[in-house]
Coordinates of C-alpha atoms in Angstrom, one line a residue:
Chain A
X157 CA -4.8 -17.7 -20.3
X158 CA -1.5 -19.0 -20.6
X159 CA 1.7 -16.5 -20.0
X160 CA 2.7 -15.0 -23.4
X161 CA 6.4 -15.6 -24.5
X162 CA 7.9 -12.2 -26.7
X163 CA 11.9 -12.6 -27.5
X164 CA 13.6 -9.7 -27.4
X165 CA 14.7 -8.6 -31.1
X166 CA 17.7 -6.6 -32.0
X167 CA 15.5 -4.0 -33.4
X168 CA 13.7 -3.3 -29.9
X169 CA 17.3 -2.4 -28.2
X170 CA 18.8 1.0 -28.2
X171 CA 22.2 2.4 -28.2
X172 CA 21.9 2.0 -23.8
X173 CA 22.3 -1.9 -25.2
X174 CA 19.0 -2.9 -23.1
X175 CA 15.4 -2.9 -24.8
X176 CA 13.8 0.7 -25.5
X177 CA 10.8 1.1 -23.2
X178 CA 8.4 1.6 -25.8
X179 CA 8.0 -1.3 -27.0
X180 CA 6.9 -2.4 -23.4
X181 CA 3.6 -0.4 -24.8
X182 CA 3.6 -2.9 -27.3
X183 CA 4.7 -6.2 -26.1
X184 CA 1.3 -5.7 -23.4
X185 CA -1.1 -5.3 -26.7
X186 CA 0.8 -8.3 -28.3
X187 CA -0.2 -10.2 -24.6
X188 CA -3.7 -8.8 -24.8
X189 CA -4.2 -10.0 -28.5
X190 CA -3.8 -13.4 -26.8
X191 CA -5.8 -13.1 -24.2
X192 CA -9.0 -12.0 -26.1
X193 CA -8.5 -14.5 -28.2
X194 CA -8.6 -17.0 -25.7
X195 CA -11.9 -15.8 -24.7
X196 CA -13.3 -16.5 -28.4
X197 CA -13.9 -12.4 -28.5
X198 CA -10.2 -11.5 -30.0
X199 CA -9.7 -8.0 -31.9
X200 CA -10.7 -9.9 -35.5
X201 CA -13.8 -11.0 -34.3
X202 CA -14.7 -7.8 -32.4
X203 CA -13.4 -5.8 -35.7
X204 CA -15.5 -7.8 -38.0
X205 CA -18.8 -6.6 -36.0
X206 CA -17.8 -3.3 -36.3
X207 CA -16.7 -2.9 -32.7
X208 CA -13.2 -0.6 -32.4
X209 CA -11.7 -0.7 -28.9
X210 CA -9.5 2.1 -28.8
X211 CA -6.9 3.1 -25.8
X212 CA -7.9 5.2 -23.0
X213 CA -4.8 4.8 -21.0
X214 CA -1.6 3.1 -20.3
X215 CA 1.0 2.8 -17.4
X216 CA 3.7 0.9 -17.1
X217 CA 6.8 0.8 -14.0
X218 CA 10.1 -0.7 -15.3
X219 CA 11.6 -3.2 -12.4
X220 CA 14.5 -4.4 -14.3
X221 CA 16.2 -4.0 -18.0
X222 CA 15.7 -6.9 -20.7
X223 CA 17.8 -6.9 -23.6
X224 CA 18.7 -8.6 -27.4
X225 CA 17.3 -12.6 -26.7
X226 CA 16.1 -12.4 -23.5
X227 CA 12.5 -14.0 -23.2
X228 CA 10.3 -12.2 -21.6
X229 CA 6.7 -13.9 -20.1
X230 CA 3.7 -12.0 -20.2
X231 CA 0.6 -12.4 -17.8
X232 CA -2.7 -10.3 -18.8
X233 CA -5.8 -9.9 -15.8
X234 CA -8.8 -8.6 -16.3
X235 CA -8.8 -6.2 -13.5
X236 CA -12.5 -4.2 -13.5
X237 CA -15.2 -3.9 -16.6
X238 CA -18.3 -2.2 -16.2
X239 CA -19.7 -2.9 -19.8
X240 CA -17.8 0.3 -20.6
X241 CA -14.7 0.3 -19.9
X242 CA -12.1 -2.6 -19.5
X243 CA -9.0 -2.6 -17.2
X244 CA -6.7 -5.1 -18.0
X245 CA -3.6 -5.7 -15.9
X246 CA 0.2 -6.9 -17.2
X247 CA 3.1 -8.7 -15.3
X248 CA 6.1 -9.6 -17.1
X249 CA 8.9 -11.2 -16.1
X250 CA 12.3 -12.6 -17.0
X251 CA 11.2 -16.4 -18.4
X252 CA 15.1 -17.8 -17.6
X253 CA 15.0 -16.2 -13.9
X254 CA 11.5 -15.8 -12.9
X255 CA 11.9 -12.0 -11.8
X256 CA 10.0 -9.1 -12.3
X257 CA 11.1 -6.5 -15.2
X258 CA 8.0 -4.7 -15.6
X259 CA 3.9 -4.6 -14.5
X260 CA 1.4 -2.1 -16.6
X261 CA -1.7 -1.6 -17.4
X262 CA -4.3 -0.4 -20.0
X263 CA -7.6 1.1 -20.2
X264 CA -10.3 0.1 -23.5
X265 CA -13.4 1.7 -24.6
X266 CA -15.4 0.4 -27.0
X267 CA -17.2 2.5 -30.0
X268 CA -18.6 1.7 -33.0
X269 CA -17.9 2.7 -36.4
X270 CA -18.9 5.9 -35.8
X271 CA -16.8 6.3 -32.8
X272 CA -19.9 6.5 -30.4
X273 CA -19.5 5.0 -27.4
X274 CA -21.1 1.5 -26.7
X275 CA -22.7 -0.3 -23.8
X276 CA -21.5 -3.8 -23.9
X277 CA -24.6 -4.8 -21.8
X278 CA -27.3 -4.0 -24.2
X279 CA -25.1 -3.7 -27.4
X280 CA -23.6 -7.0 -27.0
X281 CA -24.7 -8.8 -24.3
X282 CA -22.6 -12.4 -25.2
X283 CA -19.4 -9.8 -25.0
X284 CA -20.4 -8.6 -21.7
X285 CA -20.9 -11.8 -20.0
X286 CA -17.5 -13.2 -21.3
X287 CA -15.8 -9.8 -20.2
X288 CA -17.6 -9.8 -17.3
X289 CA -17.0 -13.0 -16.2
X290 CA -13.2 -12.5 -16.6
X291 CA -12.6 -10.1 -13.4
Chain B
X154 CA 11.4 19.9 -53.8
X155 CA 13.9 20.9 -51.1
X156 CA 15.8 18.4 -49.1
X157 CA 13.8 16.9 -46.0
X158 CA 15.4 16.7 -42.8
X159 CA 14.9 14.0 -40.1
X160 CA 16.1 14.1 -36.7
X161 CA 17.3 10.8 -35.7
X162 CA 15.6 9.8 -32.0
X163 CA 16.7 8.0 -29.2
X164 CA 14.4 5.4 -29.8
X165 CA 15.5 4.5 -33.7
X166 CA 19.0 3.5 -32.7
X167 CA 20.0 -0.5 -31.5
X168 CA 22.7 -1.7 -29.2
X169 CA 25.3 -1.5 -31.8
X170 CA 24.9 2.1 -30.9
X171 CA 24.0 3.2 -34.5
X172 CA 20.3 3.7 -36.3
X173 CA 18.9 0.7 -37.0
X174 CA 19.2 -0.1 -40.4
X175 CA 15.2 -0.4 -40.7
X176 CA 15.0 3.0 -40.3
X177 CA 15.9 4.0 -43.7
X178 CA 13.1 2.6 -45.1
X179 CA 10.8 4.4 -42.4
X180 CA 12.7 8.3 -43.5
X181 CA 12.6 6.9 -47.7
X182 CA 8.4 7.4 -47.0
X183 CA 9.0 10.2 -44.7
X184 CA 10.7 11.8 -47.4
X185 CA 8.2 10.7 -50.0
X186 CA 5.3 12.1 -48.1
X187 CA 7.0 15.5 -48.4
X188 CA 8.1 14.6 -51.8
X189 CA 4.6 14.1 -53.3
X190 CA 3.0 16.9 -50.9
X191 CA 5.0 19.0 -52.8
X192 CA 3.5 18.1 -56.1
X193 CA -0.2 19.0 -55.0
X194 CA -1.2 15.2 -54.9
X195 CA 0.1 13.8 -51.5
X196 CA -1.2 11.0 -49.8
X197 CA -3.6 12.4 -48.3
X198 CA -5.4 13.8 -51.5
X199 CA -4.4 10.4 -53.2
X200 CA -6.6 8.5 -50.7
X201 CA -9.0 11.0 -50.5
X202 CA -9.7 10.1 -54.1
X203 CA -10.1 6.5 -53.4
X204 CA -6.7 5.6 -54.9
X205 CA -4.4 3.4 -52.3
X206 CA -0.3 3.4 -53.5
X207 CA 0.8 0.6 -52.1
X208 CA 5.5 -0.3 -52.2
X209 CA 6.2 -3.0 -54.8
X210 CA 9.5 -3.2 -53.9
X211 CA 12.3 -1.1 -52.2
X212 CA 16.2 -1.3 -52.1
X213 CA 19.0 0.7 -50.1
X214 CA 22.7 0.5 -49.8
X215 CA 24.3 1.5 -46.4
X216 CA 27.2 4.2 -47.1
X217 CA 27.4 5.3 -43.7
X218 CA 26.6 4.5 -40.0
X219 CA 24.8 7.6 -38.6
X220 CA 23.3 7.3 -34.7
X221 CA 20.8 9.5 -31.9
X222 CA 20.8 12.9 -33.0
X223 CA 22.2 13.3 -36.2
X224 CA 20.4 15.2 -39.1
X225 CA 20.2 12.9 -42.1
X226 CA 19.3 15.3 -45.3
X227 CA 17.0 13.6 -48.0
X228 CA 17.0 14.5 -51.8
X229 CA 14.0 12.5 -53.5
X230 CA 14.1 12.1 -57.2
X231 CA 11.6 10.2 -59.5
X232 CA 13.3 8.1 -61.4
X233 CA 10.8 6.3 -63.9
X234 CA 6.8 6.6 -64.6
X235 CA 4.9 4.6 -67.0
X236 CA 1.4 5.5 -65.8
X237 CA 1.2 2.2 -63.9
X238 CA 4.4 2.2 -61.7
X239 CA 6.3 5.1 -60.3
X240 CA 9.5 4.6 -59.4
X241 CA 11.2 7.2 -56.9
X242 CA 15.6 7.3 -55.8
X243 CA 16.8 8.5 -52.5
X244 CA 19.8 9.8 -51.7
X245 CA 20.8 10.8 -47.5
X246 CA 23.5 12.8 -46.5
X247 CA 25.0 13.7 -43.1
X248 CA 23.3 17.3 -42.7
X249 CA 26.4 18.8 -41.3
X250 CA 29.2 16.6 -42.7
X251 CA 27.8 16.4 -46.3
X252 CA 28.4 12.6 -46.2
X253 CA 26.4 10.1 -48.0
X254 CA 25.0 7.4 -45.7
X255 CA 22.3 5.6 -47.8
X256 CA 21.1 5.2 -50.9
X257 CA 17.9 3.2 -52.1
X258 CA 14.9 3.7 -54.3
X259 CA 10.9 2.5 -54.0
X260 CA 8.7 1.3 -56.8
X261 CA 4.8 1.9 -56.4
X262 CA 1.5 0.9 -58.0
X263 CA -1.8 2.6 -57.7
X264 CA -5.1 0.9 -56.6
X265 CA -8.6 1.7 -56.5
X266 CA -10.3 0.6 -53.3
X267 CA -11.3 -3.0 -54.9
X268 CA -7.3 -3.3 -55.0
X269 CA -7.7 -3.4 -58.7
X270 CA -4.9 -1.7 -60.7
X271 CA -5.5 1.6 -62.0
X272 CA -3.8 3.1 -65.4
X273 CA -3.4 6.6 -64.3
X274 CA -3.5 8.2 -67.9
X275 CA -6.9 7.4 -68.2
X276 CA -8.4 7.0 -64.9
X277 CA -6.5 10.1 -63.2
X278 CA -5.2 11.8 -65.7
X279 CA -4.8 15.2 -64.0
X280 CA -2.5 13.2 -61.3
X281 CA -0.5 11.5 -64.6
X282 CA 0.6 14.7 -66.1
X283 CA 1.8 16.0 -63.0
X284 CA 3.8 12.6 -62.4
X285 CA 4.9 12.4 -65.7
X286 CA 6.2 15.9 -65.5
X287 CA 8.5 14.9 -62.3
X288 CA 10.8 12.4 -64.1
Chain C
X239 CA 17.2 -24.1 -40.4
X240 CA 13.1 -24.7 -39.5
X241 CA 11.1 -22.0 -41.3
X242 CA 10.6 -19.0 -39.0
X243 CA 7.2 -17.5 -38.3
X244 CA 6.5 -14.3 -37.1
X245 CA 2.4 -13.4 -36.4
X246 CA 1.6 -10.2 -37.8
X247 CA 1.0 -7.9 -34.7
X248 CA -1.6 -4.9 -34.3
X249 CA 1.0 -2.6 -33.9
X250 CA 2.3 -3.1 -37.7
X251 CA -0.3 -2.7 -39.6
X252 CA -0.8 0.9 -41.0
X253 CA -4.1 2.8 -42.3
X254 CA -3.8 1.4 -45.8
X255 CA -5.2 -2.0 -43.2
X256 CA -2.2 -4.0 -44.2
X257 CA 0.8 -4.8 -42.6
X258 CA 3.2 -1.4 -43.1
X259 CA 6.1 -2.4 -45.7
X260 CA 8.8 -1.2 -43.0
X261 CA 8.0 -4.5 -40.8
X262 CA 9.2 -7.1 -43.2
X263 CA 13.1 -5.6 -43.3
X264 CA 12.8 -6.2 -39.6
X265 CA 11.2 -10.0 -40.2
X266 CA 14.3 -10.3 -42.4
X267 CA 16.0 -9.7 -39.4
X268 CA 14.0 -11.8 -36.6
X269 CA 14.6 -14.9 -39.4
X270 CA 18.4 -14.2 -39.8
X271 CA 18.7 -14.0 -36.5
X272 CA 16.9 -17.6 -35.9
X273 CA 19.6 -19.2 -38.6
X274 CA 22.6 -17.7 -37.3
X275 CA 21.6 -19.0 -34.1
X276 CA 21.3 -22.7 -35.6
X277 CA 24.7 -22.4 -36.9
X278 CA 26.3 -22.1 -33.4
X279 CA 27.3 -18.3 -34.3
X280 CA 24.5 -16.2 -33.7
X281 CA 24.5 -12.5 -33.0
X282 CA 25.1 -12.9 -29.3
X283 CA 27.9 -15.0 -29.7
X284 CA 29.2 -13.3 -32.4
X285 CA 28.9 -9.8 -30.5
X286 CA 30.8 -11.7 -27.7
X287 CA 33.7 -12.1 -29.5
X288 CA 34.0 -8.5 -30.2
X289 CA 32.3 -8.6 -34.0
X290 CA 29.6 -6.6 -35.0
X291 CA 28.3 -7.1 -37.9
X292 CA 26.0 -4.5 -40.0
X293 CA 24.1 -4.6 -42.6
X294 CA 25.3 -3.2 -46.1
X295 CA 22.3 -3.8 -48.4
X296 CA 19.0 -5.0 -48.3
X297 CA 15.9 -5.0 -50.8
X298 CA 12.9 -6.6 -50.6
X299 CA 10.2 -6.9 -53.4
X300 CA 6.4 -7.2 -52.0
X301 CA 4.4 -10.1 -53.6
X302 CA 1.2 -9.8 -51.7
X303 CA -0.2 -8.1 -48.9
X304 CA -0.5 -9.8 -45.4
X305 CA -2.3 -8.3 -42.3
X306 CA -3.5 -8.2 -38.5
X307 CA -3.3 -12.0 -37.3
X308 CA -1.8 -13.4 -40.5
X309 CA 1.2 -16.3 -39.8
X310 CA 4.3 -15.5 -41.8
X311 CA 6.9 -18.4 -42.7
X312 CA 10.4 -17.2 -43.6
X313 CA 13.0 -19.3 -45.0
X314 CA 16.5 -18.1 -45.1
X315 CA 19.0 -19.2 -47.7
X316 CA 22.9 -18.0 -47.6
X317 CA 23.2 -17.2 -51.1
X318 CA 27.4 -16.2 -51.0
X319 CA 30.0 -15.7 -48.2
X320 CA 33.3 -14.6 -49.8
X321 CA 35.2 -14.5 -45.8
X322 CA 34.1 -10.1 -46.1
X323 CA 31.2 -10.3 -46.8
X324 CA 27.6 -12.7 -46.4
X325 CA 24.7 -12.4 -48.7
X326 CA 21.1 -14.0 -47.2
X327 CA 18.4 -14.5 -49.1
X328 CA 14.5 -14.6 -47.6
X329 CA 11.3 -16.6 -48.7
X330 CA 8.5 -15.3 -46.8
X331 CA 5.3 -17.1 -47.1
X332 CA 1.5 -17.0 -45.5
X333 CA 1.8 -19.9 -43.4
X334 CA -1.9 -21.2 -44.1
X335 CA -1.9 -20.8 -47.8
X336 CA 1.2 -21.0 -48.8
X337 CA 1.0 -17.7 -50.7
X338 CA 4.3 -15.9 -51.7
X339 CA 4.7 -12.9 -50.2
X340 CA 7.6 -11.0 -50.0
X341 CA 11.4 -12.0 -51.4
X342 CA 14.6 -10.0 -50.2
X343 CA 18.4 -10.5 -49.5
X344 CA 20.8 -8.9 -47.3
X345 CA 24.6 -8.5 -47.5
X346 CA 26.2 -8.0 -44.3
X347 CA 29.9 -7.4 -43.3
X348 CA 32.0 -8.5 -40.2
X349 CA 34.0 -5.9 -38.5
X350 CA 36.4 -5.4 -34.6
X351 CA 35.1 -3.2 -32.0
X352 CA 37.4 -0.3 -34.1
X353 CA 34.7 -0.8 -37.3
X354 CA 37.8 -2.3 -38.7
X355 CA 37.1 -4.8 -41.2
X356 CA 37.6 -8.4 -40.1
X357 CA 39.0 -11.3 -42.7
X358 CA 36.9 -14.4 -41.4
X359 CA 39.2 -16.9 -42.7
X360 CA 42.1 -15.4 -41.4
X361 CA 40.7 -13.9 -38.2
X362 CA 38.2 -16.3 -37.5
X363 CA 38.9 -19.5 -39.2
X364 CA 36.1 -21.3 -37.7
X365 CA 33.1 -18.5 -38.5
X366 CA 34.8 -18.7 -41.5
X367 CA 34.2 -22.2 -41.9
X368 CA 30.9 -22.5 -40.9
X369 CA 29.7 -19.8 -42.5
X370 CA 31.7 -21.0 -46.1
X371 CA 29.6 -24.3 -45.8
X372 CA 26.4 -22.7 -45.6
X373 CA 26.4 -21.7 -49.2
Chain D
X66 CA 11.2 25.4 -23.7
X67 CA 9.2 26.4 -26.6
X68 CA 6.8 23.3 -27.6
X69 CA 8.0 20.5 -29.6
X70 CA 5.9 19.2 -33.1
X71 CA 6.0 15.4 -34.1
X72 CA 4.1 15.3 -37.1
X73 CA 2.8 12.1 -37.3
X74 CA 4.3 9.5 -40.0
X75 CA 2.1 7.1 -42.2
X76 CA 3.9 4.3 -40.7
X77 CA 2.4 5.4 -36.9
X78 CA -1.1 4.6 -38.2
X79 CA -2.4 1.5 -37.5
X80 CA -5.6 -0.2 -38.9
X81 CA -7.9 1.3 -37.0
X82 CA -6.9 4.9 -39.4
X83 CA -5.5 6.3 -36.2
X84 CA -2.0 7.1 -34.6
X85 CA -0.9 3.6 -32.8
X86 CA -1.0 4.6 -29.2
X87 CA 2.5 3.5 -28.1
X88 CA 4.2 6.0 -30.6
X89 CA 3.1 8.6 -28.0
X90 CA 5.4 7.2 -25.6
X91 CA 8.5 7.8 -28.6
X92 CA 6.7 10.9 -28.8
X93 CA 7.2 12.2 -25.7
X94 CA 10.8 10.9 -26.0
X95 CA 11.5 13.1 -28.9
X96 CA 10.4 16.0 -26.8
X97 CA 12.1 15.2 -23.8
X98 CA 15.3 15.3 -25.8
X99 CA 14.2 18.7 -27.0
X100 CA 13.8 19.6 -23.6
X101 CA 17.3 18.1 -21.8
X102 CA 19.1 19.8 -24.8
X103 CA 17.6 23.1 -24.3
X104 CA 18.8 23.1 -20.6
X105 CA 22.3 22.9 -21.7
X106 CA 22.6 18.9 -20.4
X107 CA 21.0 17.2 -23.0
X108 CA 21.2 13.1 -23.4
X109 CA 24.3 13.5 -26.0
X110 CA 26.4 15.5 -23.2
X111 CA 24.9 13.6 -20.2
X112 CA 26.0 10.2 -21.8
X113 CA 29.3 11.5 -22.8
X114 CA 29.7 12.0 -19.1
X115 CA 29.1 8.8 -18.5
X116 CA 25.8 9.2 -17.1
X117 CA 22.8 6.6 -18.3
X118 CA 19.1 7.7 -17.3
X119 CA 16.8 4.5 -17.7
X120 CA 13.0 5.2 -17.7
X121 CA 11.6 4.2 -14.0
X122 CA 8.0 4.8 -15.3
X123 CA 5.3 5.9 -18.0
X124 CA 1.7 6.9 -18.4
X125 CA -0.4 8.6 -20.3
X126 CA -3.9 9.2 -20.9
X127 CA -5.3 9.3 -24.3
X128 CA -8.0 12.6 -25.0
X129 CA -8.3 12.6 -28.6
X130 CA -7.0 10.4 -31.4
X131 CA -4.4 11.6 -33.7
X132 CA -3.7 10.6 -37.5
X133 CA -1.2 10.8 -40.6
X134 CA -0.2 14.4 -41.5
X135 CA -1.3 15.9 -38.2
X136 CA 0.8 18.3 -36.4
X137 CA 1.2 17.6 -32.7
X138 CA 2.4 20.4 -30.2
X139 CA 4.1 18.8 -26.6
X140 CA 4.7 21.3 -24.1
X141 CA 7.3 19.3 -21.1
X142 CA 7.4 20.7 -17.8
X143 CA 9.5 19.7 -14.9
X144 CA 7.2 18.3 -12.1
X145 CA 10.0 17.1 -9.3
X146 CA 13.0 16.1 -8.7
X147 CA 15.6 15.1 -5.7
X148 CA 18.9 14.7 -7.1
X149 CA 17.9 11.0 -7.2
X150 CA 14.6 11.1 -9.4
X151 CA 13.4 13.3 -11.9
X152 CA 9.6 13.1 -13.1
X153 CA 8.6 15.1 -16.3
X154 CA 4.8 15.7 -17.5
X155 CA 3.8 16.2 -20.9
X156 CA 0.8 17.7 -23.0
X157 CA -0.1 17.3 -26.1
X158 CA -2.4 19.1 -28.5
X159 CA -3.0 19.2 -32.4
X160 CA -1.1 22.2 -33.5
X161 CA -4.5 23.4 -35.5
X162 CA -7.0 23.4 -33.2
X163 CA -5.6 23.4 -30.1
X164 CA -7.1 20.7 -28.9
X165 CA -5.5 18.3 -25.8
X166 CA -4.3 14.6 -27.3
X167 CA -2.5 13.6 -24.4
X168 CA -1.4 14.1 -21.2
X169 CA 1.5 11.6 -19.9
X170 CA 4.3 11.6 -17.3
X171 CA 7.6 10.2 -17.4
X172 CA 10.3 9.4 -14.3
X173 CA 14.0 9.1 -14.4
X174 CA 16.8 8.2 -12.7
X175 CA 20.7 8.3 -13.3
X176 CA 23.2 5.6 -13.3
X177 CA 27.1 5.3 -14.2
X178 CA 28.4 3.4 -15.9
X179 CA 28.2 0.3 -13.7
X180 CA 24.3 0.8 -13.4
X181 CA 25.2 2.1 -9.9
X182 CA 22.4 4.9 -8.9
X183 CA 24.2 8.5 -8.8
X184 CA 23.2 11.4 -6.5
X185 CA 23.5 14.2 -8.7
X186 CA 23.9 16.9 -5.6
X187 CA 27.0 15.2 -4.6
X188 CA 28.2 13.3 -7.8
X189 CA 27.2 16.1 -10.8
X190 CA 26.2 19.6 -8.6
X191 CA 26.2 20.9 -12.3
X192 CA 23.5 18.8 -13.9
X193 CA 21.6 19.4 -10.0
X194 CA 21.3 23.1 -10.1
X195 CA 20.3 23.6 -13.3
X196 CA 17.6 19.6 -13.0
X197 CA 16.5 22.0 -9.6
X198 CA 15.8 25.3 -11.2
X199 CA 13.5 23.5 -13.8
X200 CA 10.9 22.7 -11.1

């Protein structure tokens, strides 16, 4: 996958004038959107068969402040998948300067519509192989 | 109802060092949660029943800037209900200071789950007389 | 100005399945911010020089629902600019059918770093100028 | 500190019916405020001293999904600090049936003014006794 560009908004900063660190949290789902897609297995398509791939877990360390314009670049990794669960890494930095202002990641599940837990393997084996082939 | 009181957070002001405007809107539904609660048929109940209540339109005049941990006091009133559109006014003081900071109002419809437009008085018409009643 | 297009993200949706109605006052903003930037006198800038400039009013009236995914085009109109105050005007549109969605305006003021208010044409004859022709 | 209840606001849902998982990062936010207040040194007092306190890192681990109307209890406990950095854990449960939400962890640091890092032993032995004793 390419990087993913977000532009700081006005709405994302706070009163310390840089961006609030929440929307960090959001700006790696806004990445990962992209990078499902770009496997052909994006949320819409995984919705539509009735797959939901809640959030196990998040982490994220702050290296440096972004603020109001700034354009930050966004790289996803697949880091481990075991037909279960899916660890996906995020680096972002400063797309003017090059450096770092942050690196997360995020831990997926994924149930079906009656929240049970499914095994990509069996369940969906075409899923698996694309996820699997991605670490 | 009685007023409803939000708390403003960290998180909802910008670098201007003052609530972000879009924020208003966010405390008009927090307020109208508690609003409608109070008549027996919240949200919850209303979607329960299969009925969605989705915003038409909303409007809202800025009085006053308030910032990070002021308590804003909302008064909702409804305005106008004809059966098909319910029409609710907002007024927000400065808990401590009495001062008005914002003024708006939101119009709503009600659906049934098809997204087809439902006439209260004869479809729900337990839920009509108690809107009715509010105006 | 281009048309500006924001992609509906995950994180704005709400349980109703739809994009939450709170979103689009902050699209107003991520468009506005787009044109004042093509007029040489964007927000940075304009922050620069010791201006800040918030909002007074804004309403918005929903014309159809958009979601998860869904390309929004916003076109941004200056609709009056009396030197106190500037009134914009947004089209938003689905980007693949052309659909109406969702019509606002918002009315800002200019004031100093002392929330003074500032005469543009006699303060800052050339905002003033550029902003007067884009009416 | 007694515990801290966020009750969660239509516009947290997302599509999936559930709380959106970064709003447990605001979340935790709003109870950390709770928390600095109650010691006396809350973000209000610390800022008017001149004092920032950027987030260094997040995490959290999601146990159980939340939704619109529910009533969430977070308990914040002190788990270190060195004058230089201090880390905070929180837990969260639904205020009904006691049941854990989340569990995340936050880490701070403190800057002037000029984003230089403060020792607060030496530069505020106020604000370090009393960040000390909370351990």
């Amino acid at each position: 996958m390419e990087k993913y560009i977000h532009k700081v908004q006005y709405y994302e900063t706070d009163q310390m004038g840089i961006t609030h660190h929440s929307n960090y949290i959001r700006w790696m789902e806004e990445a990962r959107v992209a990078f499902l897609d770009a496997t052909g297995w994006g949320y819409q398509r995984i919705e539509k068969e009735g797959i939901i791939s809640p959030v196990l877990s998040v982490d994220g360390k702050y290296k440096r402040t972004t603020t109001f314009g700034d354009e930050v670049a966004i790289v996803v990794r697949a880091k481990s998948f075991n037909g279960l669960r899916l660890v996906l890494e995020y680096e972002m930095t400063d797309e003017k300067t090059g450096e770092l202002c942050f690196i997360g990641t995020s831990e997926h599940c994924f149930l079906n519509r009656d929240f049970k837990v499914l095994r990509l393997k069996k369940d969906y084996p075409e899923i698996y192989e694309i996820f699997a082939s991605m670490v």
